[in-house]
């Protein structure tokens, strides 16, 4: 019998540019906040999982999990680095979930961290392209935005999705980020801002893309007995799912959907015993605007091909039928890639505890997170409820 | 001990000789590209190398304006997914089209294989079939 798993503490750095601040310092800030929020002692942590994508390539630092833990004075416990490209810390959450659900641990620290902004954009572009099949796709010149551009074009061809509908995702998420103190951008934009921005990988423009960011996010997970000791407001992880797919886009049956996302979502809904219509809020992986539109469809918030219409009709705004990315999403909250999976969980926890301030969705009880790794070769989906 | 045939290495040796070769499953006859160590259709691991016709059509594409470091000099350039006549799809450069006029590039357009040189290597590419 699996044990119930609660989130009892959360900690986040501001996302954005932190010049010359290394990942260990970002991690420590988030970790101490999470430990304080949980009300536990540092020495209560029994195991840690740290998600990060590019520390070796960008910061020239490998073996980061014990390094991070050592910087907060926590040596001795098992410390493991998880890597799943942009889903690196979504994977870490699932590892932490399994450690507690299995009965092996009572208190686990799960982190995500990434340091990206001190390096030239061409270096970061090259590094992010590691998440595509290097021999067969990146070596032809395909970039990471290019991967999502191929899917955007396929979605436009098949369903008539428009550049304006994609732009509307960016406009919504920038608006939501105005009310998130942790967000990288606090600037309202409009459709024209997006359409007139420079082309990165046609049809995607600068404002269709999430930014390059630094940041860290940490959560403390606990078993039911322990959770009740420390908090009156536990948020339960009621589903933790992950699936995989081909790395190369050319090998996918379809380029208008992420099969791994559909598989992970299906598992997660089954595990939680809920349906898409039961979800009150969702944090989805809008690394590019088209990815949010595809997420609506893959998660069952609308029919296949109707994602463009869903954003156009305002259904995913705060106050709409299914508010998506109340945090501002990757687009406007920022996307320190390895930190994103945990940061999504934190936004849902803030919402379910009723602590989301001006972006609060009234009465939110069930929230979902959707974290896409690289080309969609790894996807994690988590469902939480209060 | 018998070593497995290094299929990926062999594929790129063919490309460097400007030959467009792929695998054909000896058991079920499926064509396979990019190379895999197993036929996903039938599970066989017995293949033969066959020359692909090099004919296909444009399945989807993008124009890369912000390129990775090694391709900075090529930008803007077109990368597409090509639906090959034999069944598989492959990702490749699309040449002989105008990267500054993406609206003139049509998915579904017939293409044929060619090869270009970039990053000091031979790259697989496709161009419009006249």
Short mmCIF file of C-alpha atoms in Angstrom, two decimals:
data_model
loop_
_atom_site.label_atom_id
_atom_site.label_comp_id
_atom_site.label_asym_id
_atom_site.label_seq_id
_atom_site.Cartn_x
_atom_site.Cartn_y
_atom_site.Cartn_z
CA UNK A 1 0.00 0.00 0.00
CA UNK A 2 1.50 3.30 -1.08
CA UNK A 3 1.80 6.08 1.44
CA UNK A 4 0.22 9.50 0.89
CA UNK A 5 2.68 12.27 0.00
CA UNK A 6 2.28 15.92 1.02
CA UNK A 7 4.06 19.13 0.09
CA UNK A 8 4.72 20.81 3.45
CA UNK A 9 7.14 23.56 2.47
CA UNK A 10 8.03 25.64 -0.58
CA UNK A 11 10.81 28.09 -1.42
CA UNK A 12 11.59 30.06 -4.54
CA UNK A 13 14.13 32.64 -5.66
CA UNK A 14 13.06 35.45 -7.90
CA UNK A 15 13.44 34.26 -11.51
CA UNK A 16 15.47 36.39 -13.91
CA UNK A 17 18.99 37.69 -14.09
CA UNK A 18 21.25 37.12 -11.10
CA UNK A 19 24.64 38.25 -12.47
CA UNK A 20 27.61 36.26 -11.11
CA UNK A 21 25.41 34.35 -8.67
CA UNK A 22 26.22 30.63 -8.94
CA UNK A 23 23.62 27.87 -8.82
CA UNK A 24 24.62 26.80 -5.30
CA UNK A 25 23.68 30.23 -3.95
CA UNK A 26 20.36 30.23 -5.77
CA UNK A 27 19.69 26.74 -4.44
CA UNK A 28 20.54 27.74 -0.85
CA UNK A 29 18.16 30.71 -0.90
CA UNK A 30 15.26 28.54 -2.06
CA UNK A 31 16.19 25.63 0.20
CA UNK A 32 16.31 27.69 3.42
CA UNK A 33 12.98 29.32 2.52
CA UNK A 34 11.40 25.89 1.97
CA UNK A 35 12.77 24.47 5.22
CA UNK A 36 11.51 27.50 7.13
CA UNK A 37 8.12 27.29 5.40
CA UNK A 38 7.86 23.61 6.36
CA UNK A 39 8.89 24.32 9.93
CA UNK A 40 11.35 21.42 9.95
CA UNK A 41 15.00 21.33 10.98
CA UNK A 42 17.65 20.95 8.33
CA UNK A 43 18.70 17.65 9.92
CA UNK A 44 15.19 16.22 9.45
CA UNK A 45 15.79 15.91 5.69
CA UNK A 46 16.49 12.26 4.89
CA UNK A 47 17.19 12.40 1.15
CA UNK A 48 17.43 14.96 -1.66
CA UNK A 49 16.86 15.06 -5.41
CA UNK A 50 18.19 18.00 -7.42
CA UNK A 51 16.99 18.59 -10.99
CA UNK A 52 19.21 20.62 -13.29
CA UNK A 53 19.86 20.43 -17.02
CA UNK A 54 23.06 22.24 -18.00
CA UNK A 55 25.33 22.88 -15.00
CA UNK A 56 28.20 20.95 -16.60
CA UNK A 57 27.99 22.69 -19.97
CA UNK A 58 27.30 26.25 -18.77
CA UNK A 59 28.80 26.52 -15.27
CA UNK A 60 31.47 23.86 -15.84
CA UNK A 61 30.22 22.01 -12.79
CA UNK A 62 29.30 18.36 -12.56
CA UNK A 63 28.07 16.17 -9.69
CA UNK A 64 25.92 18.99 -8.41
CA UNK A 65 23.57 17.27 -5.96
CA UNK A 66 26.08 16.72 -3.13
CA UNK A 67 27.66 20.08 -3.95
CA UNK A 68 24.34 21.91 -3.46
CA UNK A 69 23.57 20.00 -0.27
CA UNK A 70 27.06 20.61 1.13
CA UNK A 71 26.60 24.36 0.60
CA UNK A 72 23.63 24.29 3.01
CA UNK A 73 25.52 22.11 5.48
CA UNK A 74 23.77 18.88 4.64
CA UNK A 75 26.28 16.13 3.89
CA UNK A 76 25.75 12.46 4.65
CA UNK A 77 22.26 11.91 3.22
CA UNK A 78 21.77 10.48 -0.29
CA UNK A 79 21.83 13.33 -2.82
CA UNK A 80 20.97 12.58 -6.44
CA UNK A 81 21.01 14.74 -9.57
CA UNK A 82 18.15 14.16 -12.01
CA UNK A 83 18.34 15.23 -15.66
CA UNK A 84 15.44 15.24 -18.08
CA UNK A 85 16.24 18.41 -20.05
CA UNK A 86 13.58 21.04 -19.24
CA UNK A 87 11.74 18.41 -17.17
CA UNK A 88 14.79 17.78 -14.97
CA UNK A 89 13.02 18.80 -11.77
CA UNK A 90 9.64 17.36 -12.76
CA UNK A 91 11.57 14.09 -12.76
CA UNK A 92 13.05 15.01 -9.34
CA UNK A 93 9.55 15.54 -7.93
CA UNK A 94 8.56 12.08 -9.08
CA UNK A 95 11.70 10.56 -7.50
CA UNK A 96 10.89 12.31 -4.23
CA UNK A 97 7.28 11.19 -4.48
CA UNK A 98 8.35 7.57 -4.96
CA UNK A 99 10.81 7.72 -2.05
CA UNK A 100 8.00 8.66 0.32
CA UNK A 101 5.15 6.70 -1.29
CA UNK A 102 7.25 3.55 -1.01
CA UNK A 103 7.63 4.03 2.74
CA UNK A 104 11.41 4.33 2.52
CA UNK A 105 11.53 8.00 3.60
CA UNK A 106 9.42 10.44 5.65
CA UNK A 107 10.97 13.78 4.67
CA UNK A 108 12.58 14.50 1.30
CA UNK A 109 13.92 17.72 -0.23
CA UNK A 110 13.28 18.18 -3.96
CA UNK A 111 15.00 20.97 -5.84
CA UNK A 112 15.37 22.44 -9.28
CA UNK A 113 18.06 24.93 -10.20
CA UNK A 114 19.58 26.51 -13.29
CA UNK A 115 22.12 29.27 -13.92
CA UNK A 116 21.93 30.54 -17.50
CA UNK A 117 22.27 34.29 -17.89
CA UNK A 118 26.01 34.89 -17.51
CA UNK A 119 26.73 33.18 -20.84
CA UNK A 120 26.46 34.37 -24.48
CA UNK A 121 23.10 33.60 -26.12
CA UNK A 122 24.77 31.52 -28.86
CA UNK A 123 26.36 29.32 -26.16
CA UNK A 124 22.99 28.89 -24.43
CA UNK A 125 21.28 28.14 -27.78
CA UNK A 126 23.92 25.51 -28.49
CA UNK A 127 23.58 24.05 -24.97
CA UNK A 128 19.76 23.84 -25.12
CA UNK A 129 20.06 22.03 -28.44
CA UNK A 130 21.61 19.15 -26.48
CA UNK A 131 18.01 18.22 -25.72
CA UNK A 132 17.40 17.30 -29.35
CA UNK A 133 18.89 14.34 -31.25
CA UNK A 134 22.31 15.78 -31.98
CA UNK A 135 23.34 13.44 -34.80
CA UNK A 136 20.11 13.48 -36.74
CA UNK A 137 18.52 16.87 -36.01
CA UNK A 138 20.74 19.43 -34.23
CA UNK A 139 23.58 18.61 -36.65
CA UNK A 140 21.34 19.68 -39.52
CA UNK A 141 21.06 23.09 -37.85
CA UNK A 142 17.79 22.53 -35.99
CA UNK A 143 17.69 24.62 -32.81
CA UNK A 144 15.47 24.21 -29.80
CA UNK A 145 13.05 26.98 -30.87
CA UNK A 146 13.24 25.30 -34.29
CA UNK A 147 11.84 22.06 -32.85
CA UNK A 148 8.73 23.89 -31.61
CA UNK A 149 8.55 25.91 -34.82
CA UNK A 150 8.26 22.65 -36.80
CA UNK A 151 5.35 21.68 -34.55
CA UNK A 152 3.77 25.13 -34.79
CA UNK A 153 3.81 24.95 -38.59
CA UNK A 154 2.31 21.44 -38.50
CA UNK A 155 -0.43 22.65 -36.10
CA UNK A 156 -1.16 25.68 -38.29
CA UNK A 157 -1.42 23.45 -41.39
CA UNK A 158 -3.64 20.84 -39.78
CA UNK A 159 -5.92 22.94 -37.57
CA UNK A 160 -5.66 26.48 -38.88
CA UNK A 161 -4.03 27.72 -35.68
CA UNK A 162 -2.86 31.31 -36.18
CA UNK A 163 0.14 33.40 -35.17
CA UNK A 164 -2.34 35.70 -33.37
CA UNK A 165 -3.63 32.81 -31.24
CA UNK A 166 -0.06 31.89 -30.29
CA UNK A 167 0.63 35.54 -29.46
CA UNK A 168 -2.43 35.56 -27.17
CA UNK A 169 -0.71 32.96 -24.95
CA UNK A 170 2.23 35.33 -24.42
CA UNK A 171 -0.11 38.26 -23.73
CA UNK A 172 -2.06 36.29 -21.10
CA UNK A 173 1.05 35.01 -19.37
CA UNK A 174 2.71 38.43 -19.25
CA UNK A 175 -0.50 39.77 -17.71
CA UNK A 176 -0.55 37.06 -15.03
CA UNK A 177 3.11 37.66 -14.20
CA UNK A 178 2.30 41.27 -13.24
CA UNK A 179 0.88 39.83 -10.01
CA UNK A 180 3.71 37.38 -9.31
CA UNK A 181 6.57 38.95 -7.33
CA UNK A 182 8.88 36.06 -8.31
CA UNK A 183 8.41 36.60 -12.06
CA UNK A 184 11.17 37.74 -14.40
CA UNK A 185 8.94 40.16 -16.34
CA UNK A 186 6.47 42.67 -14.96
CA UNK A 187 5.44 44.18 -18.23
CA UNK A 188 2.11 44.04 -20.03
CA UNK A 189 2.39 43.29 -23.75
CA UNK A 190 -0.15 43.08 -26.59
CA UNK A 191 -0.63 40.94 -29.68
CA UNK A 192 1.26 43.47 -31.79
CA UNK A 193 4.30 43.29 -29.46
CA UNK A 194 4.55 39.59 -30.24
CA UNK A 195 3.81 39.76 -33.97
CA UNK A 196 6.31 42.58 -34.57
CA UNK A 197 9.14 41.03 -32.55
CA UNK A 198 12.09 39.59 -34.47
CA UNK A 199 11.91 36.11 -35.93
CA UNK A 200 13.82 33.44 -33.99
CA UNK A 201 12.66 30.30 -35.82
CA UNK A 202 9.81 31.06 -38.22
CA UNK A 203 6.91 31.13 -37.44
CA UNK A 204 8.08 31.71 -33.83
CA UNK A 205 9.19 35.19 -32.85
CA UNK A 206 11.06 36.48 -29.82
CA UNK A 207 7.89 37.00 -27.77
CA UNK A 208 6.71 33.46 -28.55
CA UNK A 209 9.77 32.20 -26.65
CA UNK A 210 10.40 31.87 -22.94
CA UNK A 211 13.44 33.83 -21.77
CA UNK A 212 16.85 32.73 -20.58
CA UNK A 213 16.72 32.84 -16.76
CA UNK A 214 18.42 32.02 -13.50
CA UNK A 215 16.52 30.61 -10.56
CA UNK A 216 15.95 27.88 -8.02
CA UNK A 217 12.88 26.21 -6.54
CA UNK A 218 12.73 23.82 -3.58
CA UNK A 219 9.89 21.84 -1.98
CA UNK A 220 9.80 19.66 1.11
CA UNK A 221 7.79 16.45 0.77
CA UNK A 222 6.56 14.44 3.73
CA UNK A 223 4.61 11.31 4.52
CA UNK A 224 1.09 11.70 5.94
CA UNK A 225 1.97 11.13 9.63
CA UNK A 226 4.87 13.58 9.50
CA UNK A 227 2.96 16.13 7.42
CA UNK A 228 0.20 16.37 10.04
CA UNK A 229 2.81 17.13 12.69
CA UNK A 230 4.18 20.13 10.84
CA UNK A 231 1.26 21.73 9.02
CA UNK A 232 -2.50 22.27 9.04
CA UNK A 233 -2.44 23.02 5.32
CA UNK A 234 -0.74 20.10 3.58
CA UNK A 235 -1.14 19.94 -0.17
CA UNK A 236 -1.32 16.32 -1.35
CA UNK A 237 0.38 15.01 -4.45
CA UNK A 238 -2.38 12.70 -5.66
CA UNK A 239 -0.73 11.71 -8.94
CA UNK A 240 2.82 11.57 -10.22
CA UNK A 241 3.31 10.34 -13.78
CA UNK A 242 6.04 10.33 -16.39
CA UNK A 243 6.35 9.05 -19.95
CA UNK A 244 8.89 9.07 -22.76
CA UNK A 245 8.96 9.30 -26.55
CA UNK A 246 11.43 9.43 -29.45
CA UNK A 247 14.01 12.22 -29.25
CA UNK A 248 13.89 12.98 -32.97
CA UNK A 249 10.81 14.77 -34.27
CA UNK A 250 11.07 13.03 -37.63
CA UNK A 251 10.24 9.71 -35.94
CA UNK A 252 6.98 10.87 -34.33
CA UNK A 253 3.69 9.68 -35.77
CA UNK A 254 2.29 13.18 -35.41
CA UNK A 255 3.82 16.60 -34.92
CA UNK A 256 0.77 18.35 -33.54
CA UNK A 257 0.82 16.61 -30.15
CA UNK A 258 3.19 15.21 -27.54
CA UNK A 259 2.44 11.52 -27.16
CA UNK A 260 4.41 11.39 -23.88
CA UNK A 261 2.24 14.21 -22.50
CA UNK A 262 -0.94 12.38 -23.40
CA UNK A 263 0.38 9.17 -21.84
CA UNK A 264 1.53 10.89 -18.63
CA UNK A 265 -1.77 12.81 -18.37
CA UNK A 266 -3.82 9.67 -18.83
CA UNK A 267 -1.84 7.89 -16.08
CA UNK A 268 -2.12 10.92 -13.78
CA UNK A 269 -5.89 11.32 -14.19
CA UNK A 270 -6.35 7.61 -13.49
CA UNK A 271 -4.06 7.71 -10.44
CA UNK A 272 -5.84 10.75 -8.97
CA UNK A 273 -9.29 9.52 -9.92
CA UNK A 274 -10.17 12.82 -11.56
CA UNK A 275 -11.01 14.03 -15.06
CA UNK A 276 -9.74 17.05 -17.01
CA UNK A 277 -12.94 18.95 -16.15
CA UNK A 278 -12.17 18.57 -12.42
CA UNK A 279 -8.91 20.53 -12.71
CA UNK A 280 -9.26 24.05 -11.26
CA UNK A 281 -5.84 25.42 -12.27
CA UNK A 282 -2.88 24.20 -14.31
CA UNK A 283 0.73 25.20 -14.73
CA UNK A 284 1.78 23.98 -18.18
CA UNK A 285 5.08 24.00 -20.04
CA UNK A 286 4.82 27.07 -22.28
CA UNK A 287 8.48 27.14 -23.32
CA UNK A 288 7.05 28.43 -26.60
CA UNK A 289 3.53 29.74 -27.09
CA UNK A 290 2.55 26.84 -29.36
CA UNK A 291 3.50 24.44 -26.55
CA UNK A 292 0.76 25.89 -24.31
CA UNK A 293 -1.82 25.48 -27.07
CA UNK A 294 -0.76 21.86 -27.60
CA UNK A 295 -0.79 21.33 -23.80
CA UNK A 296 -4.49 22.33 -23.62
CA UNK A 297 -5.22 19.57 -26.11
CA UNK A 298 -2.88 16.93 -24.68
CA UNK A 299 -4.27 17.47 -21.16
CA UNK A 300 -7.87 17.24 -22.36
CA UNK A 301 -8.88 20.84 -21.53
CA UNK A 302 -10.31 21.00 -25.06
CA UNK A 303 -10.65 18.79 -28.13
CA UNK A 304 -7.68 18.15 -30.40
CA UNK A 305 -7.16 21.13 -32.67
CA UNK A 306 -9.25 23.47 -30.51
CA UNK A 307 -6.36 24.87 -28.45
CA UNK A 308 -6.10 28.06 -30.48
CA UNK A 309 -9.80 28.71 -29.94
CA UNK A 310 -9.52 28.07 -26.19
CA UNK A 311 -6.95 30.84 -25.69
CA UNK A 312 -8.77 33.17 -28.09
CA UNK A 313 -11.99 32.85 -26.09
CA UNK A 314 -10.24 33.68 -22.82
CA UNK A 315 -11.08 30.33 -21.21
CA UNK A 316 -7.57 29.94 -19.77
CA UNK A 317 -7.36 33.42 -18.20
CA UNK A 318 -7.78 33.91 -14.45
CA UNK A 319 -11.59 34.01 -14.19
CA UNK A 320 -11.97 31.70 -17.20
CA UNK A 321 -13.15 28.08 -17.23
CA UNK A 322 -9.64 26.63 -16.63
CA UNK A 323 -6.99 29.20 -15.64
CA UNK A 324 -3.59 28.17 -17.02
CA UNK A 325 -0.22 29.53 -15.94
CA UNK A 326 -1.46 31.92 -13.27
CA UNK A 327 2.21 32.36 -12.33
CA UNK A 328 2.99 33.89 -15.72
CA UNK A 329 4.24 30.56 -17.02
CA UNK A 330 7.67 29.93 -18.44
CA UNK A 331 7.05 32.80 -20.82
CA UNK A 332 6.85 35.58 -18.25
CA UNK A 333 7.71 34.06 -14.88
CA UNK A 334 10.95 32.88 -16.53
CA UNK A 335 12.41 29.49 -17.44
CA UNK A 336 15.57 28.51 -15.58
CA UNK A 337 15.11 25.13 -17.24
CA UNK A 338 16.02 22.78 -14.40
CA UNK A 339 14.02 24.79 -11.86
CA UNK A 340 10.77 24.86 -13.82
CA UNK A 341 9.22 21.54 -12.74
CA UNK A 342 9.45 22.34 -9.04
CA UNK A 343 8.45 25.98 -9.57
CA UNK A 344 5.24 24.79 -11.26
CA UNK A 345 4.42 22.70 -8.17
CA UNK A 346 5.07 25.76 -5.98
CA UNK A 347 2.60 27.92 -7.92
CA UNK A 348 -0.06 25.24 -7.52
CA UNK A 349 0.70 25.01 -3.78
CA UNK A 350 0.38 28.81 -3.44
CA UNK A 351 -2.98 28.64 -5.24
CA UNK A 352 -4.32 25.69 -3.25
CA UNK A 353 -3.29 27.30 0.04
CA UNK A 354 -4.98 30.53 -1.05
CA UNK A 355 -1.71 32.47 -0.90
CA UNK A 356 -1.52 33.63 -4.51
CA UNK A 357 -2.48 37.25 -3.80
CA UNK A 358 -3.90 39.19 -6.74
CA UNK A 359 -3.59 36.17 -9.05
CA UNK A 360 -5.56 33.88 -6.69
CA UNK A 361 -8.14 31.65 -8.33
CA UNK A 362 -11.03 31.55 -5.85
CA UNK A 363 -11.78 28.16 -4.37
CA UNK A 364 -9.06 26.28 -6.25
CA UNK A 365 -8.94 22.73 -4.91
CA UNK A 366 -7.26 20.62 -7.58
CA UNK A 367 -4.22 21.70 -9.60
CA UNK A 368 -2.11 20.09 -12.31
CA UNK A 369 1.47 20.60 -13.48
CA UNK A 370 2.81 19.59 -16.93
CA UNK A 371 6.57 19.67 -17.47
CA UNK A 372 7.98 18.89 -20.93
CA UNK A 373 11.59 17.79 -21.31
CA UNK A 374 13.40 18.83 -24.48
CA UNK A 375 11.61 17.76 -27.62
CA UNK A 376 8.97 16.02 -25.50
CA UNK A 377 11.05 12.87 -25.04
CA UNK A 378 10.28 13.16 -21.30
CA UNK A 379 7.05 14.55 -19.86
CA UNK A 380 5.93 14.59 -16.23
CA UNK A 381 2.40 15.35 -15.03
CA UNK A 382 1.52 15.89 -11.37
CA UNK A 383 -1.88 16.46 -9.79
CA UNK A 384 -2.21 18.11 -6.37
CA UNK A 385 -5.18 18.75 -4.12
CA UNK A 386 -5.78 20.40 -0.79
CA UNK B 1 32.65 -12.50 -29.88
CA UNK B 2 30.74 -11.01 -32.80
CA UNK B 3 30.37 -7.23 -32.73
CA UNK B 4 27.05 -5.66 -33.68
CA UNK B 5 27.17 -3.67 -36.91
CA UNK B 6 27.66 0.04 -36.13
CA UNK B 7 24.62 1.28 -38.00
CA UNK B 8 24.77 4.98 -37.14
CA UNK B 9 28.47 5.18 -37.95
CA UNK B 10 27.84 3.45 -41.28
CA UNK B 11 24.94 5.79 -42.14
CA UNK B 12 27.12 8.86 -41.73
CA UNK B 13 29.92 7.25 -43.74
CA UNK B 14 27.40 6.92 -46.58
CA UNK B 15 26.33 10.57 -46.14
CA UNK B 16 29.94 11.71 -46.27
CA UNK B 17 30.15 9.88 -49.63
CA UNK B 18 26.93 11.69 -50.67
CA UNK B 19 24.92 8.46 -50.72
CA UNK B 20 21.42 8.41 -49.21
CA UNK B 21 21.16 4.94 -47.70
CA UNK B 22 18.76 3.45 -45.18
CA UNK B 23 17.92 0.17 -43.54
CA UNK B 24 15.41 -2.40 -44.75
CA UNK B 25 14.15 -5.00 -42.30
CA UNK B 26 14.94 -8.50 -43.61
CA UNK B 27 11.93 -9.96 -41.83
CA UNK B 28 9.02 -7.57 -42.48
CA UNK B 29 10.44 -5.38 -45.24
CA UNK B 30 9.94 -2.10 -43.35
CA UNK B 31 12.24 0.77 -44.29
CA UNK B 32 14.01 2.36 -41.31
CA UNK B 33 15.57 5.84 -40.93
CA UNK B 34 17.21 7.16 -38.80
CA UNK B 35 18.89 3.81 -38.12
CA UNK B 36 17.70 1.88 -35.06
CA UNK B 37 19.11 -1.29 -33.54
CA UNK B 38 15.71 -2.97 -33.81
CA UNK B 39 12.78 -2.88 -36.23
CA UNK B 40 9.99 -1.13 -34.32
CA UNK B 41 7.38 -2.88 -36.48
CA UNK B 42 8.40 -6.53 -35.99
CA UNK B 43 11.27 -6.60 -33.47
CA UNK B 44 13.79 -8.08 -35.90
CA UNK B 45 17.43 -7.06 -35.71
CA UNK B 46 18.35 -8.27 -39.20
CA UNK B 47 18.69 -5.52 -41.78
CA UNK B 48 20.14 -4.80 -45.17
CA UNK B 49 21.35 -1.43 -46.45
CA UNK B 50 19.40 -0.11 -49.42
CA UNK B 51 19.72 3.07 -51.40
CA UNK B 52 16.67 5.29 -50.87
CA UNK B 53 15.13 6.94 -53.94
CA UNK B 54 15.77 10.38 -52.44
CA UNK B 55 12.24 11.42 -53.35
CA UNK B 56 9.80 12.80 -50.85
CA UNK B 57 7.65 15.74 -49.87
CA UNK B 58 7.90 18.54 -47.31
CA UNK B 59 6.03 17.51 -44.13
CA UNK B 60 6.75 20.63 -42.03
CA UNK B 61 9.50 23.23 -41.86
CA UNK B 62 10.99 26.19 -40.03
CA UNK B 63 13.39 28.99 -40.92
CA UNK B 64 16.24 29.23 -38.43
CA UNK B 65 17.21 32.88 -37.88
CA UNK B 66 19.02 32.48 -34.55
CA UNK B 67 21.38 29.58 -35.15
CA UNK B 68 23.66 27.60 -32.89
CA UNK B 69 27.28 28.72 -32.90
CA UNK B 70 28.49 26.22 -35.49
CA UNK B 71 25.89 27.37 -38.03
CA UNK B 72 25.95 31.15 -37.41
CA UNK B 73 27.24 31.77 -40.93
CA UNK B 74 24.44 29.80 -42.55
CA UNK B 75 21.51 31.74 -41.03
CA UNK B 76 18.81 32.27 -42.09
CA UNK B 77 18.30 28.74 -43.40
CA UNK B 78 15.43 26.28 -43.75
CA UNK B 79 15.20 22.99 -41.84
CA UNK B 80 12.36 20.65 -42.67
CA UNK B 81 10.96 17.23 -41.92
CA UNK B 82 10.76 15.30 -45.19
CA UNK B 83 8.25 12.53 -45.79
CA UNK B 84 10.22 9.97 -47.79
CA UNK B 85 8.69 7.83 -50.53
CA UNK B 86 9.79 4.66 -48.68
CA UNK B 87 7.78 5.58 -45.55
CA UNK B 88 10.09 7.06 -42.92
CA UNK B 89 10.59 10.78 -42.37
CA UNK B 90 13.96 12.50 -41.97
CA UNK B 91 15.01 15.96 -40.76
CA UNK B 92 17.23 17.85 -43.21
CA UNK B 93 18.21 21.20 -44.64
CA UNK B 94 15.89 22.45 -47.37
CA UNK B 95 17.77 24.35 -50.08
CA UNK B 96 16.71 26.01 -53.30
CA UNK B 97 13.94 27.91 -51.47
CA UNK B 98 13.94 31.50 -50.18
CA UNK B 99 14.36 31.57 -46.37
CA UNK B 100 13.26 35.21 -46.36
CA UNK B 101 9.93 34.31 -47.97
CA UNK B 102 8.55 31.42 -45.89
CA UNK B 103 5.08 32.04 -47.34
CA UNK B 104 6.42 30.80 -50.70
CA UNK B 105 7.55 27.49 -49.18
CA UNK B 106 4.70 25.00 -49.28
CA UNK B 107 4.29 21.90 -47.16
CA UNK B 108 3.54 18.95 -49.43
CA UNK B 109 5.88 20.23 -52.13
CA UNK B 110 7.86 17.46 -53.89
CA UNK B 111 11.54 17.29 -52.97
CA UNK B 112 14.61 15.36 -53.99
CA UNK B 113 17.77 14.62 -52.08
CA UNK B 114 20.97 16.62 -52.43
CA UNK B 115 23.97 17.22 -50.19
CA UNK B 116 25.54 20.44 -48.89
CA UNK B 117 28.69 21.17 -46.97
CA UNK B 118 28.58 23.05 -43.66
CA UNK B 119 30.40 22.90 -40.34
CA UNK B 120 33.18 21.11 -42.30
CA UNK B 121 30.87 18.16 -42.95
CA UNK B 122 28.56 16.85 -45.64
CA UNK B 123 24.95 17.43 -44.59
CA UNK B 124 21.84 15.76 -45.92
CA UNK B 125 19.64 18.25 -47.76
CA UNK B 126 16.60 18.31 -50.01
CA UNK B 127 15.64 20.67 -52.81
CA UNK B 128 12.43 21.25 -54.76
CA UNK B 129 11.92 18.73 -57.54
CA UNK B 130 11.34 20.66 -60.74
#
